[in-house]
XYZ file of C-alpha atoms in Angstrom:
578
model
C 0.261 -0.279 0.187
C 2.023 2.924 0.686
C 5.683 0.833 -0.045
C 7.744 2.496 -2.545
C 8.733 -1.037 -3.878
C 6.314 -4.315 -5.245
C 7.281 -7.382 -2.956
C 7.095 -9.258 -5.825
C 8.995 -6.757 -8.545
C 12.541 -6.795 -8.541
C 14.404 -4.306 -5.900
C 17.517 -2.417 -7.077
C 20.264 -3.645 -6.440
C 22.386 -4.854 -3.342
C 24.005 -1.058 -2.960
C 21.424 -0.290 -0.836
C 23.046 1.939 1.259
C 24.903 4.470 -2.067
C 23.491 6.930 -4.391
C 25.834 5.718 -6.179
C 24.770 2.871 -7.735
C 20.870 3.083 -6.812
C 19.845 5.018 -9.202
C 15.728 6.059 -6.979
C 12.808 5.943 -8.866
C 12.684 8.904 -10.890
C 10.900 8.756 -13.910
C 13.510 10.317 -15.851
C 16.650 7.874 -14.712
C 14.624 4.312 -15.890
C 16.428 3.175 -18.155
C 19.589 3.302 -16.389
C 17.770 1.664 -13.119
C 16.194 -1.127 -15.918
C 19.899 -1.430 -17.270
C 21.538 -1.678 -13.441
C 19.091 -4.052 -11.849
C 19.382 -6.314 -14.483
C 21.613 -8.099 -13.167
C 22.373 -8.833 -9.345
C 24.959 -11.307 -9.289
C 28.167 -10.159 -7.856
C 27.249 -6.662 -7.580
C 28.860 -4.668 -4.933
C 30.611 -7.951 -3.209
C 33.882 -8.325 -1.908
C 36.840 -9.910 -3.101
C 35.770 -12.044 1.000
C 32.371 -12.734 -0.755
C 32.855 -16.583 -1.420
C 30.710 -16.683 -4.500
C 32.347 -17.585 -7.739
C 29.021 -18.146 -9.930
C 29.304 -17.002 -13.494
C 32.418 -15.364 -12.333
C 33.660 -15.095 -16.068
C 30.812 -13.677 -16.904
C 30.209 -9.381 -16.729
C 27.150 -7.537 -17.630
C 27.573 -3.618 -18.331
C 25.796 -2.928 -14.191
C 28.690 -5.289 -13.230
C 31.795 -3.201 -14.611
C 30.012 -0.281 -13.737
C 30.082 -0.916 -10.070
C 33.146 -2.226 -9.992
C 34.268 1.202 -11.146
C 31.670 3.031 -8.652
C 33.456 1.037 -6.342
C 36.483 2.018 -7.555
C 36.021 5.396 -6.977
C 36.892 5.825 -10.996
C 33.563 7.266 -11.282
C 30.198 8.187 -10.467
C 27.148 9.201 -11.322
C 24.380 11.935 -11.066
C 22.173 13.554 -11.827
C 21.501 15.805 -14.966
C 18.841 18.186 -15.861
C 18.207 16.330 -19.227
C 19.780 12.893 -19.550
C 19.111 12.578 -16.495
C 21.892 10.722 -14.806
C 25.952 10.263 -16.376
C 29.425 9.357 -15.680
C 31.705 11.900 -13.441
C 35.039 10.676 -14.052
C 36.798 10.787 -10.646
C 39.288 13.896 -12.506
C 36.999 15.911 -13.202
C 35.351 18.294 -10.050
C 33.754 17.634 -6.945
C 30.789 20.269 -7.778
C 28.342 18.198 -8.194
C 28.796 14.769 -6.769
C 25.251 13.464 -4.919
C 26.846 13.217 -1.319
C 29.581 16.245 -1.238
C 28.321 18.869 1.860
C 25.554 21.189 1.211
C 24.034 23.149 4.130
C 22.058 24.572 0.992
C 19.406 21.299 1.155
C 19.350 20.995 5.268
C 15.958 22.222 6.653
C 16.723 25.507 9.451
C 16.632 23.955 12.716
C 12.629 25.947 13.727
C 13.028 29.190 15.954
C 10.064 28.098 18.621
C 9.542 24.647 18.218
C 6.302 23.463 18.770
C 6.638 21.997 22.560
C 3.686 22.184 24.248
C 2.805 18.134 24.250
C 6.337 17.069 25.374
C 5.289 20.120 28.196
C 2.593 18.294 29.192
C 3.916 14.950 29.412
C 5.553 12.582 32.166
C 9.317 13.259 29.332
C 9.726 16.843 30.672
C 9.316 16.347 34.497
C 12.002 12.738 33.747
C 14.297 15.028 32.271
C 14.266 17.478 34.414
C 14.415 15.332 37.626
C 17.832 13.847 35.735
C 19.205 16.888 35.623
C 18.315 18.408 39.194
C 16.031 20.963 37.479
C 12.514 19.885 38.563
C 10.601 22.780 40.434
C 10.163 20.289 43.927
C 13.444 20.232 43.670
C 15.747 23.524 44.458
C 17.658 24.654 40.604
C 21.132 24.308 40.842
C 23.696 27.508 41.346
C 25.025 28.806 37.796
C 28.174 28.885 38.902
C 30.312 25.420 38.688
C 33.183 27.065 41.587
C 30.361 28.025 44.033
C 29.026 24.591 43.450
C 32.556 22.805 44.103
C 32.883 24.938 47.374
C 29.636 24.785 48.665
C 30.811 20.702 48.270
C 33.478 21.359 49.868
C 32.925 22.380 53.382
C 29.546 20.302 53.630
C 26.820 22.179 52.144
C 24.115 20.744 51.121
C 23.908 18.653 54.571
C 21.740 16.318 53.370
C 24.574 14.870 51.087
C 28.633 14.497 51.002
C 28.269 14.710 47.347
C 26.740 16.029 44.288
C 23.292 13.742 43.226
C 23.639 12.214 40.308
C 21.241 15.816 38.855
C 23.449 17.719 40.147
C 26.279 15.172 37.987
C 24.267 15.970 34.756
C 23.576 19.122 35.006
C 27.144 20.102 35.233
C 28.439 17.403 32.656
C 24.986 18.629 30.138
C 27.353 21.846 30.545
C 30.707 20.223 28.591
C 28.918 20.070 24.687
C 31.927 18.391 22.796
C 32.392 21.192 20.530
C 36.101 20.924 18.752
C 36.876 18.004 16.421
C 39.804 16.357 15.351
C 40.786 13.925 13.375
C 41.758 10.510 15.104
C 41.883 7.844 11.865
C 41.775 8.461 8.266
C 40.536 5.653 5.949
C 40.792 5.574 2.469
C 37.377 4.151 1.700
C 33.838 5.880 3.339
C 33.571 4.710 7.261
C 29.796 3.829 8.022
C 29.850 2.525 11.358
C 31.036 3.582 14.195
C 30.160 3.375 18.129
C 31.445 3.019 21.910
C 30.986 -0.582 24.118
C 29.113 -0.098 26.835
C 31.529 0.620 29.024
C 33.799 3.217 26.679
C 36.360 1.302 26.602
C 36.534 -0.418 22.882
C 35.801 1.924 19.691
C 34.503 0.157 16.843
C 34.653 1.130 13.385
C 33.447 -0.799 9.972
C 34.825 1.007 7.133
C 33.841 -0.260 2.975
C 36.772 -1.605 3.231
C 35.937 -4.330 4.489
C 37.501 -3.851 7.199
C 36.287 -3.628 11.780
C 38.884 -1.389 13.467
C 38.964 -2.449 17.128
C 40.292 0.847 19.164
C 41.360 1.030 22.647
C 40.477 4.075 24.350
C 40.673 3.387 27.703
C 42.453 6.831 29.562
C 42.325 9.025 26.871
C 44.281 6.274 24.357
C 42.991 6.033 21.179
C 45.461 2.762 19.829
C 43.689 0.263 17.567
C 44.720 -3.737 19.134
C 42.399 -5.170 16.413
C 41.230 -5.965 13.381
C 38.781 -8.031 11.770
C 38.398 -8.996 7.797
C 34.654 -9.042 7.694
C 34.016 -11.469 5.339
C 30.956 -12.287 2.460
C 30.053 -8.265 2.462
C 28.497 -6.878 -0.288
C 29.261 -2.746 -0.839
C 29.797 -2.992 2.730
C 29.824 -3.350 5.854
C 26.235 -1.744 7.130
C 25.425 -2.309 11.053
C 27.905 -3.205 14.015
C 26.948 -4.371 17.406
C 28.858 -5.590 21.195
C 27.565 -7.775 22.601
C 26.238 -7.554 26.747
C 28.667 -8.717 27.627
C 31.675 -6.797 25.148
C 33.237 -10.148 24.659
C 31.579 -10.339 21.210
C 30.363 -8.752 18.103
C 28.067 -9.033 15.116
C 28.043 -7.615 11.959
C 25.831 -7.357 9.156
C 26.307 -6.395 4.956
C 24.821 -7.605 1.905
C 24.538 -11.628 2.510
C 22.439 -14.371 4.092
C 24.287 -14.828 6.971
C 24.700 -11.715 10.073
C 28.839 -12.742 11.384
C 30.166 -13.055 15.247
C 33.830 -12.443 15.847
C 35.509 -12.078 19.270
C 36.895 -8.800 20.297
C 40.115 -9.742 22.787
C 42.120 -12.795 22.542
C 44.725 -14.530 20.410
C 42.531 -16.476 18.298
C 39.492 -15.144 15.944
C 35.937 -16.210 16.306
C 34.103 -15.559 12.995
C 30.812 -17.822 13.258
C 28.820 -16.972 10.239
C 24.468 -17.695 11.433
C 22.543 -17.991 8.637
C 18.838 -16.337 8.603
C 17.622 -18.857 5.809
C 15.651 -15.538 4.368
C 13.404 -16.435 1.331
C 14.456 -13.753 -0.814
C 17.703 -14.074 -3.143
C 18.565 -10.484 -2.223
C 19.045 -10.121 0.811
C 20.518 -7.630 3.582
C 20.328 -7.566 7.363
C 20.158 -3.404 8.090
C 19.887 -3.065 11.277
C 20.757 -5.578 13.847
C 21.069 -5.847 17.981
C 21.547 -7.858 20.629
C 19.644 -8.663 23.667
C 20.381 -8.313 27.375
C 20.776 -11.855 28.011
C 23.478 -12.238 25.319
C 21.113 -14.717 24.534
C 19.531 -13.432 21.098
C 19.962 -11.679 18.241
C 17.330 -9.242 16.486
C 17.693 -8.278 12.960
C 15.702 -5.773 10.899
C 16.004 -6.469 6.488
C 14.608 -5.327 3.522
C 11.967 -8.022 2.337
C 10.267 -6.491 5.419
C 10.345 -9.054 8.278
C 12.010 -9.348 11.558
C 14.097 -11.803 12.301
C 15.336 -13.273 15.359
C 17.976 -15.714 16.024
C 19.064 -17.945 18.410
C 22.028 -18.335 19.425
C 22.154 -21.033 22.171
C 20.018 -22.869 19.647
C 21.938 -21.695 17.285
C 19.415 -21.705 13.962
C 17.143 -18.648 13.234
C 14.112 -18.503 15.105
C 11.206 -16.384 13.729
C 11.128 -14.146 10.556
C 7.996 -12.416 11.487
C 6.222 -9.862 8.707
C 6.891 -6.233 9.955
C 7.045 -3.204 7.676
C 4.995 -3.396 4.202
C 8.795 -1.769 2.586
C 13.056 -2.117 4.189
C 13.623 -2.672 8.426
C 15.634 -0.490 8.117
C 16.068 -0.540 12.268
C 15.814 -2.600 15.541
C 15.787 -1.486 19.279
C 15.253 -2.908 22.446
C 12.920 -0.509 24.930
C 15.034 -1.815 27.730
C 16.438 -3.816 29.440
C 14.478 -6.524 29.684
C 14.353 -7.047 25.796
C 10.666 -8.230 25.791
C 9.768 -4.749 24.290
C 11.321 -4.232 20.393
C 11.382 -1.399 18.393
C 11.125 -1.526 14.884
C 11.397 1.432 11.394
C 10.915 0.648 7.939
C 10.505 3.068 4.953
C 6.907 2.380 5.357
C 7.195 5.598 7.761
C 5.917 3.196 10.740
C 7.916 2.943 13.724
C 6.057 -0.853 15.571
C 6.305 -1.578 18.722
C 6.358 -5.659 19.448
C 5.766 -7.865 22.601
C 8.703 -10.532 23.008
C 6.389 -13.120 25.220
C 3.701 -13.372 22.604
C 5.404 -13.232 19.144
C 4.974 -15.518 16.305
C 5.578 -16.469 12.681
C 1.252 -17.043 13.297
C 0.931 -14.398 15.444
C 2.825 -11.527 12.928
C 1.566 -8.670 14.861
C 2.029 -5.912 16.972
C 1.330 -3.868 20.120
C 0.994 -0.960 18.499
C 1.624 2.047 15.681
C 3.292 5.097 16.406
C 2.963 7.297 13.073
C 3.680 10.762 11.468
C 6.597 11.222 9.802
C 6.640 10.943 5.861
C 9.144 9.370 5.409
C 10.705 6.081 5.635
C 12.973 5.636 9.179
C 16.047 5.782 9.014
C 17.267 5.072 12.780
C 16.076 4.449 15.652
C 17.632 4.830 19.768
C 15.802 4.074 22.743
C 15.548 5.671 26.272
C 16.095 2.496 27.251
C 13.134 3.031 30.136
C 10.637 0.737 27.594
C 8.806 4.464 27.019
C 9.827 6.276 24.778
C 12.051 6.288 21.834
C 12.952 8.351 19.397
C 13.269 7.734 14.498
C 14.978 9.647 11.935
C 13.253 9.701 8.943
C 14.476 10.397 4.950
C 10.760 13.701 6.173
C 14.154 15.206 7.789
C 13.025 14.898 11.074
C 13.410 13.692 14.920
C 10.480 12.774 15.995
C 9.684 11.379 20.028
C 7.486 9.134 20.795
C 5.761 7.812 23.606
C 5.049 3.793 23.169
C 1.592 4.572 25.924
C 0.250 6.875 22.970
C -0.352 4.834 19.815
C -1.418 5.764 16.601
C -5.136 5.670 15.948
C -6.198 4.816 12.406
C -6.727 7.881 10.545
C -2.580 8.462 11.481
C -1.652 5.217 10.205
C -3.939 5.991 6.578
C -1.698 9.765 6.755
C 1.813 8.322 7.201
C 1.438 5.637 4.317
C -0.320 8.459 2.130
C 2.290 10.654 2.877
C 5.142 8.229 2.376
C 3.164 6.951 -1.118
C 2.760 10.384 -2.085
C 7.156 11.083 -2.431
C 8.396 11.227 -5.327
C 12.096 11.682 -5.164
C 14.865 9.349 -3.590
C 17.116 10.625 -0.690
C 19.923 8.076 -1.618
C 21.344 10.864 -5.045
C 18.799 13.853 -5.086
C 18.549 17.173 -3.250
C 16.125 17.683 0.042
C 12.507 18.970 -2.441
C 12.294 22.359 -1.148
C 8.576 21.512 0.080
C 9.598 19.047 1.927
C 12.583 20.761 3.831
C 10.178 23.625 4.852
C 7.061 22.093 5.447
C 6.442 21.959 9.647
C 3.007 20.219 9.443
C 1.544 17.587 11.830
C 0.328 14.572 9.736
C -3.616 14.004 11.011
C -2.884 11.044 13.845
C 0.457 12.228 14.838
C 1.360 11.133 18.038
C 4.394 12.312 18.801
C 5.507 14.233 21.874
C 8.402 16.448 20.042
C 9.872 16.957 16.292
C 12.596 17.901 15.596
C 14.819 20.353 12.457
C 17.938 21.436 11.653
C 19.960 18.699 10.493
C 19.700 16.990 7.093
C 18.689 12.689 5.930
C 20.999 11.520 2.287
C 21.938 9.242 0.689
C 22.698 6.678 3.454
C 20.597 5.222 6.832
C 21.984 8.153 8.642
C 21.751 7.805 12.802
C 20.153 9.645 15.914
C 20.995 8.465 19.506
C 19.971 10.171 23.106
C 22.884 11.924 25.294
C 23.983 8.868 28.272
C 22.725 8.881 31.333
C 26.427 9.646 33.039
C 26.890 13.286 31.971
C 24.620 14.576 30.324
C 20.714 12.995 32.153
C 19.956 12.415 28.644
C 19.003 16.179 28.447
C 19.817 16.127 24.164
C 19.497 14.370 21.163
C 22.528 14.000 18.986
C 22.758 13.062 15.332
C 24.803 12.296 12.024
C 23.989 15.187 8.902
C 24.022 14.259 5.331
C 26.076 17.923 5.993
C 28.849 17.043 7.366
C 28.299 17.929 10.405
C 26.690 16.572 14.214
C 23.072 17.949 15.842
C 22.523 18.079 19.056
C 19.715 19.139 19.652
C 17.995 20.330 23.846
C 15.139 17.183 24.049
C 12.808 20.098 25.924
C 13.233 22.385 23.777
C 13.557 21.136 20.299
C 16.524 23.708 18.953
C 20.060 23.344 17.827
C 22.202 23.626 21.307
C 25.004 23.105 18.931
C 25.555 22.121 14.764
C 29.199 20.677 14.619
C 31.007 21.226 11.604
C 34.405 19.369 10.809
C 34.137 16.993 7.671
C 33.662 17.089 3.623
C 30.775 14.513 3.793
C 27.722 12.657 5.000
C 28.126 12.333 8.771
C 26.103 8.667 8.666
C 27.217 7.444 12.242
C 27.571 9.163 16.180
C 27.874 7.985 19.512
C 28.395 9.527 22.875
C 31.494 8.516 25.219
C 28.885 6.941 27.785
C 31.275 8.631 30.650
C 33.346 10.879 29.693
C 32.227 13.905 27.246
C 33.448 12.760 23.829
C 31.432 12.658 21.031
C 32.438 10.244 18.236
C 31.595 10.353 14.672
C 31.472 8.380 11.384
C 31.762 10.500 8.303
C 31.889 9.380 4.176
C 34.870 11.588 4.518
C 36.574 8.145 5.687
C 37.335 10.183 9.236
C 36.619 9.204 12.452
C 35.846 12.843 14.274
C 37.082 12.516 17.917
C 34.974 15.991 19.641
C 36.124 17.227 22.936
C 35.340 20.541 24.675
C 37.287 23.417 24.449
C 36.779 26.824 25.998
C 36.204 29.250 23.037
C 36.614 33.102 22.792
C 33.570 34.694 23.677
C 31.321 35.163 20.611
C 27.509 36.868 20.549
C 26.584 35.189 18.448
C 27.462 31.778 20.976
C 25.359 31.430 23.165
C 26.174 27.729 24.297
C 25.784 27.064 27.871
C 29.565 26.899 28.010
C 30.648 30.253 27.501
C 27.856 31.126 29.787
C 29.052 29.031 32.642
C 32.334 30.571 31.785
C 31.005 34.253 32.120
C 29.049 33.667 35.217
C 32.783 32.581 37.057
C 34.482 35.001 35.348
C 31.804 37.494 36.313
C 31.642 35.855 40.041
C 35.939 36.604 41.220
C 35.024 40.322 39.831
C 32.425 40.547 42.431
C 34.571 38.712 45.170
C 38.065 40.899 43.932
C 35.051 44.186 44.961
C 34.662 42.479 48.052
C 33.019 45.168 50.115
C 36.728 45.863 53.641
C 33.618 45.393 56.035
C 32.017 41.561 54.482
C 35.800 40.926 54.391
C 36.784 42.166 57.983
C 33.122 40.566 59.514
C 34.071 37.205 57.211
C 37.852 37.441 59.352
C 35.861 37.535 62.481
C 33.764 34.577 62.140
C 36.912 32.999 61.109
C 38.595 33.312 64.263
C 35.813 32.091 65.954
C 35.924 28.514 67.617
C 35.582 25.082 65.480
C 32.185 24.527 67.572
C 30.515 28.028 67.613
C 31.901 28.133 63.679
C 29.587 25.461 62.647
C 26.050 26.338 64.441
C 27.123 29.841 62.520
C 27.071 27.958 59.299
């Protein structure tokens, strides 16, 4: 119904993740697309794909794919003939993956927060960041807070509360980047382990690199050569115990690898799909480490049981590709999925069966496909990134009515552009109207979703109280939103191509950005010289501290004398005074 591609029709080439090969559905490019779809046997497969069938026969699609992969040519959109070949020596001005602020939606100057203001979510975030009305507001100056802590104030605790720690941490949003790694190919995935000691990077060169990032280091300690790769590794995940990782690509299997040890474990977990062209776009471990959940291009959810060593469930979940999956919390009983049909679905693992593939509920409000989902890990809230150039915040207790599902399906079906290689249409870039039946709590605008499945996430609990949402961007930026106001806190510019993945360290003020320019960017906080256009909390914080210092230096002699007199009092009396 809302699917852009029929289930029974031939699908585009396996390189879903790159606009240079999958040309889209525009009428202008119909002939070229038909040629590319003629035969995908071996197209986009790497040297380790293991597919030797018809190795001596290469048609136009295969040759073109090899040239595109090597970087010798690329496809660009033209007004007359639809698509043209551009040699690598030509100008980059028309590169469809190059940065362009012009095609990125502007952030809302006055976001609509009415629904969010009346929600439990707002109170939870205020409480987590020591800003709830039932508590005294935090001091505006960190030095004063440190002083009060050292002298034992407030008396009700020995140190900072978790909320105060989060408030302090959220004042130091990373704002300065340095490149810690540079690859010759596009980098697709990058994430910190749960304890923040390891960083994983997956690149189009079919290498998965593991870095030791403990104690300020960034040292590569292991490289895993990915197997059976079509085009690139598209998603990765750490196991809950931090000992293993899994990755997926255009392949019938996902692969499990060990992180530590002298010997390499590299196991293929066969999902036995029914379609010849198959890819898991998103995958994750269950919290008990027993199952792997994945979302695939055939519109199905797959669950692989590690103890039984077999696929146990295949659930028809969406009308088009499933681009994102996530667990709601550590219980791993509630699942989320998002697809190219523009819908988020909520599933109960305890009720899930192939004979009864019914979702608990559906969240509708996006007008185009969903690229990523991140859970707040509270079993209630999640965010979804979409090709409609927005992030939406959801409460799973508020499912969408039937008219909401129909409105979303209709909006997705009416899309006539392809995000992989076309710029964002003006009507999409400037639209702020809510669809009928949209039950989202909040909508965030100001980042670009083009070329690939761009990720967005909640900021860490420990250091920020999940006060922020941050996302990659097609313009080569990392965009950080205030989750309660919807305004952009930081737009971190440092990459020359699309930033596909972002990962905030769970315990330190650091963000890693993974870009299609082959750069791994490490973002850290640096004090800035005051800029009239920069209204970041960090600058205001330091201005408050400097103002406090000036007041201290101008303190009247009378007050100084009083303080001196108090300091000479006996300690027992001084304790009563304080």
